[in-house]
């Protein structure tokens, strides 16, 4: 069995202050690293935080109690999104448990229920969006995806990034 199937997952801080006092002008942060500056600078901070460069702008490491996560920051200066791909899970019950545990932790941390559409849960925060998705496209290998996205108002592509639920 997978050792990383605990229903209680510790989600790292994604804001510099509590959710009730987060400024709408402050960007999200990932593992305490503000999503600001260039991809190179953000990547250097990821390495300092214990992630390893995997080349091509991706990093690997432990996140929320799971080892072997793939971290992919994207966007130009500043970083606009950080995508976390959790390890592949081949058992449906384990996938469901991982997804539900992460969703419960996010709900507890931010004190709000997400907007849910099938296997996509979206937390709309004043300074950005956190989305949790279960990738079930391949019938035998599934994984959970978590994305931290800075406030769409500051992105270049504001039209399509406001409400990801409308796109699925």
mmCIF file of C-alpha atoms in Angstrom:
data_model
loop_
_atom_site.group_PDB
_atom_site.id
_atom_site.type_symbol
_atom_site.label_atom_id
_atom_site.label_comp_id
_atom_site.label_asym_id
_atom_site.label_seq_id
_atom_site.Cartn_x
_atom_site.Cartn_y
_atom_site.Cartn_z
ATOM 1 C CA UNK A 1 0.000 0.000 0.000
ATOM 2 C CA UNK A 2 1.009 3.589 -0.491
ATOM 3 C CA UNK A 3 2.536 5.171 2.603
ATOM 4 C CA UNK A 4 1.250 8.590 1.539
ATOM 5 C CA UNK A 5 -2.469 7.963 1.884
ATOM 6 C CA UNK A 6 -3.112 9.814 5.115
ATOM 7 C CA UNK A 7 -6.411 11.697 5.091
ATOM 8 C CA UNK A 8 -4.765 14.544 7.017
ATOM 9 C CA UNK A 9 -2.379 16.455 4.781
ATOM 10 C CA UNK A 10 -0.394 19.469 5.917
ATOM 11 C CA UNK A 11 -0.728 22.151 3.269
ATOM 12 C CA UNK A 12 2.095 24.708 3.356
ATOM 13 C CA UNK A 13 1.224 28.334 3.738
ATOM 14 C CA UNK A 14 0.170 29.881 0.465
ATOM 15 C CA UNK A 15 -0.316 33.396 1.753
ATOM 16 C CA UNK A 16 1.944 35.593 3.799
ATOM 17 C CA UNK A 17 -0.804 36.272 6.351
ATOM 18 C CA UNK A 18 -3.980 34.574 7.426
ATOM 19 C CA UNK A 19 -6.796 34.280 4.920
ATOM 20 C CA UNK A 20 -8.930 36.802 6.772
ATOM 21 C CA UNK A 21 -6.308 39.541 6.517
ATOM 22 C CA UNK A 22 -4.715 38.788 3.151
ATOM 23 C CA UNK A 23 -4.267 41.885 1.046
ATOM 24 C CA UNK A 24 -5.636 41.628 -2.471
ATOM 25 C CA UNK A 25 -2.421 43.229 -3.722
ATOM 26 C CA UNK A 26 -0.122 40.646 -2.117
ATOM 27 C CA UNK A 27 0.648 37.703 -4.384
ATOM 28 C CA UNK A 28 0.158 34.123 -3.299
ATOM 29 C CA UNK A 29 3.183 32.298 -2.001
ATOM 30 C CA UNK A 30 4.177 28.668 -2.276
ATOM 31 C CA UNK A 31 6.036 27.062 0.637
ATOM 32 C CA UNK A 32 6.571 30.571 1.998
ATOM 33 C CA UNK A 33 8.073 31.767 -1.307
ATOM 34 C CA UNK A 34 6.149 34.732 -2.733
ATOM 35 C CA UNK A 35 5.078 34.181 -6.327
ATOM 36 C CA UNK A 36 6.946 37.264 -7.498
ATOM 37 C CA UNK A 37 10.002 37.888 -9.611
ATOM 38 C CA UNK A 38 11.371 35.812 -12.443
ATOM 39 C CA UNK A 39 11.102 32.064 -12.927
ATOM 40 C CA UNK A 40 14.856 31.822 -12.332
ATOM 41 C CA UNK A 41 14.662 33.640 -8.985
ATOM 42 C CA UNK A 42 11.635 31.618 -7.913
ATOM 43 C CA UNK A 43 13.442 28.413 -8.911
ATOM 44 C CA UNK A 44 16.468 29.380 -6.830
ATOM 45 C CA UNK A 45 14.166 29.832 -3.847
ATOM 46 C CA UNK A 46 12.577 26.419 -4.480
ATOM 47 C CA UNK A 47 16.043 24.838 -4.371
ATOM 48 C CA UNK A 48 16.770 26.658 -1.090
ATOM 49 C CA UNK A 49 13.473 25.229 0.234
ATOM 50 C CA UNK A 50 14.681 21.694 -0.482
ATOM 51 C CA UNK A 51 13.372 20.973 -3.977
ATOM 52 C CA UNK A 52 15.687 19.600 -6.665
ATOM 53 C CA UNK A 53 15.880 20.966 -10.182
ATOM 54 C CA UNK A 54 14.682 18.350 -12.668
ATOM 55 C CA UNK A 55 15.572 20.493 -15.695
ATOM 56 C CA UNK A 56 13.266 22.298 -18.110
ATOM 57 C CA UNK A 57 12.023 24.598 -15.335
ATOM 58 C CA UNK A 58 10.598 21.807 -13.177
ATOM 59 C CA UNK A 59 11.494 20.744 -9.655
ATOM 60 C CA UNK A 60 10.885 17.621 -7.591
ATOM 61 C CA UNK A 61 10.524 17.020 -3.909
ATOM 62 C CA UNK A 62 8.286 16.420 -0.950
ATOM 63 C CA UNK A 63 5.058 18.364 -0.629
ATOM 64 C CA UNK A 64 2.068 17.989 1.716
ATOM 65 C CA UNK A 65 3.278 14.626 2.963
ATOM 66 C CA UNK A 66 3.914 13.168 -0.503
ATOM 67 C CA UNK A 67 7.367 12.439 -1.887
ATOM 68 C CA UNK A 68 8.216 12.688 -5.561
ATOM 69 C CA UNK A 69 5.963 15.638 -6.385
ATOM 70 C CA UNK A 70 6.696 17.595 -9.568
ATOM 71 C CA UNK A 71 6.613 21.381 -9.117
ATOM 72 C CA UNK A 72 6.253 23.546 -12.231
ATOM 73 C CA UNK A 73 6.234 27.343 -11.909
ATOM 74 C CA UNK A 74 5.095 29.261 -14.989
ATOM 75 C CA UNK A 75 4.434 32.759 -16.270
ATOM 76 C CA UNK A 76 6.749 35.609 -16.927
ATOM 77 C CA UNK A 77 7.961 38.156 -14.423
ATOM 78 C CA UNK A 78 6.259 37.750 -11.970
ATOM 79 C CA UNK A 79 5.557 34.026 -11.653
ATOM 80 C CA UNK A 80 1.839 33.572 -12.266
ATOM 81 C CA UNK A 81 1.248 29.930 -11.416
ATOM 82 C CA UNK A 82 2.774 27.040 -9.524
ATOM 83 C CA UNK A 83 1.503 23.584 -10.481
ATOM 84 C CA UNK A 84 2.062 20.591 -8.236
ATOM 85 C CA UNK A 85 1.662 17.139 -9.795
ATOM 86 C CA UNK A 86 1.385 14.517 -7.092
ATOM 87 C CA UNK A 87 2.723 10.990 -7.695
ATOM 88 C CA UNK A 88 0.694 8.648 -9.911
ATOM 89 C CA UNK A 89 -1.883 6.537 -8.091
ATOM 90 C CA UNK A 90 -3.218 3.376 -9.733
ATOM 91 C CA UNK A 91 -5.915 2.612 -7.148
ATOM 92 C CA UNK A 92 -9.186 4.576 -7.339
ATOM 93 C CA UNK A 93 -9.782 4.470 -3.563
ATOM 94 C CA UNK A 94 -6.290 5.824 -2.887
ATOM 95 C CA UNK A 95 -6.847 8.642 -5.400
ATOM 96 C CA UNK A 96 -10.146 9.541 -3.787
ATOM 97 C CA UNK A 97 -8.567 9.503 -0.322
ATOM 98 C CA UNK A 98 -5.667 11.727 -1.434
ATOM 99 C CA UNK A 99 -7.981 14.200 -3.180
ATOM 100 C CA UNK A 100 -10.451 14.333 -0.275
ATOM 101 C CA UNK A 101 -7.635 14.789 2.245
ATOM 102 C CA UNK A 102 -6.108 17.666 0.325
ATOM 103 C CA UNK A 103 -9.497 19.302 -0.168
ATOM 104 C CA UNK A 104 -10.312 19.005 3.547
ATOM 105 C CA UNK A 105 -6.951 20.554 4.464
ATOM 106 C CA UNK A 106 -7.435 23.452 2.044
ATOM 107 C CA UNK A 107 -10.980 24.033 3.311
ATOM 108 C CA UNK A 108 -9.751 24.067 6.895
ATOM 109 C CA UNK A 109 -6.790 26.341 6.137
ATOM 110 C CA UNK A 110 -8.771 28.961 4.217
ATOM 111 C CA UNK A 111 -12.017 28.672 6.186
ATOM 112 C CA UNK A 112 -14.141 28.422 3.060
ATOM 113 C CA UNK A 113 -15.818 25.788 0.964
ATOM 114 C CA UNK A 114 -14.523 25.540 -2.608
ATOM 115 C CA UNK A 115 -16.600 25.863 -5.733
ATOM 116 C CA UNK A 116 -16.797 22.273 -6.950
ATOM 117 C CA UNK A 117 -17.487 20.895 -10.408
ATOM 118 C CA UNK A 118 -16.988 17.121 -10.606
ATOM 119 C CA UNK A 119 -13.353 16.497 -9.663
ATOM 120 C CA UNK A 120 -12.299 20.178 -9.658
ATOM 121 C CA UNK A 121 -12.382 22.232 -6.442
ATOM 122 C CA UNK A 122 -11.607 25.953 -6.723
ATOM 123 C CA UNK A 123 -10.801 28.294 -3.842
ATOM 124 C CA UNK A 124 -11.158 31.920 -4.916
ATOM 125 C CA UNK A 125 -9.011 33.989 -2.575
ATOM 126 C CA UNK A 126 -8.613 37.783 -2.619
ATOM 127 C CA UNK A 127 -5.067 37.445 -4.009
ATOM 128 C CA UNK A 128 -5.466 34.465 -6.333
ATOM 129 C CA UNK A 129 -6.937 31.062 -6.913
ATOM 130 C CA UNK A 130 -6.072 27.624 -5.642
ATOM 131 C CA UNK A 131 -7.475 24.742 -7.640
ATOM 132 C CA UNK A 132 -7.410 21.044 -6.853
ATOM 133 C CA UNK A 133 -8.035 18.554 -9.640
ATOM 134 C CA UNK A 134 -7.941 14.791 -10.029
ATOM 135 C CA UNK A 135 -6.509 13.860 -13.420
ATOM 136 C CA UNK A 136 -8.369 10.723 -14.440
ATOM 137 C CA UNK A 137 -7.917 10.975 -18.221
ATOM 138 C CA UNK A 138 -5.771 7.849 -18.397
ATOM 139 C CA UNK A 139 -7.803 4.889 -17.133
ATOM 140 C CA UNK A 140 -4.970 3.204 -15.244
ATOM 141 C CA UNK A 141 -2.757 6.011 -13.910
ATOM 142 C CA UNK A 142 -4.300 8.911 -12.046
ATOM 143 C CA UNK A 143 -2.876 11.765 -10.042
ATOM 144 C CA UNK A 144 -3.894 14.843 -8.122
ATOM 145 C CA UNK A 145 -2.957 18.301 -9.397
ATOM 146 C CA UNK A 146 -2.865 21.404 -7.211
ATOM 147 C CA UNK A 147 -2.382 24.879 -8.701
ATOM 148 C CA UNK A 148 -1.649 28.191 -7.038
ATOM 149 C CA UNK A 149 -2.483 31.033 -9.423
ATOM 150 C CA UNK A 150 -1.854 34.712 -8.703
ATOM 151 C CA UNK A 151 -4.816 37.032 -8.952
ATOM 152 C CA UNK A 152 -6.064 36.885 -12.560
ATOM 153 C CA UNK A 153 -6.382 40.666 -12.558
ATOM 154 C CA UNK A 154 -2.589 40.913 -12.759
ATOM 155 C CA UNK A 155 -2.119 38.343 -15.521
ATOM 156 C CA UNK A 156 -1.809 39.200 -19.185
ATOM 157 C CA UNK A 157 -4.558 36.745 -20.124
ATOM 158 C CA UNK A 158 -7.331 37.974 -17.828
ATOM 159 C CA UNK A 159 -10.305 36.750 -19.834
ATOM 160 C CA UNK A 160 -9.692 33.022 -19.728
ATOM 161 C CA UNK A 161 -8.170 32.814 -16.215
ATOM 162 C CA UNK A 162 -10.955 34.347 -14.119
ATOM 163 C CA UNK A 163 -13.067 31.220 -13.572
ATOM 164 C CA UNK A 164 -11.447 27.913 -14.434
ATOM 165 C CA UNK A 165 -14.705 26.058 -13.738
ATOM 166 C CA UNK A 166 -16.250 27.672 -16.834
ATOM 167 C CA UNK A 167 -13.577 26.024 -18.985
ATOM 168 C CA UNK A 168 -14.181 22.424 -17.966
#
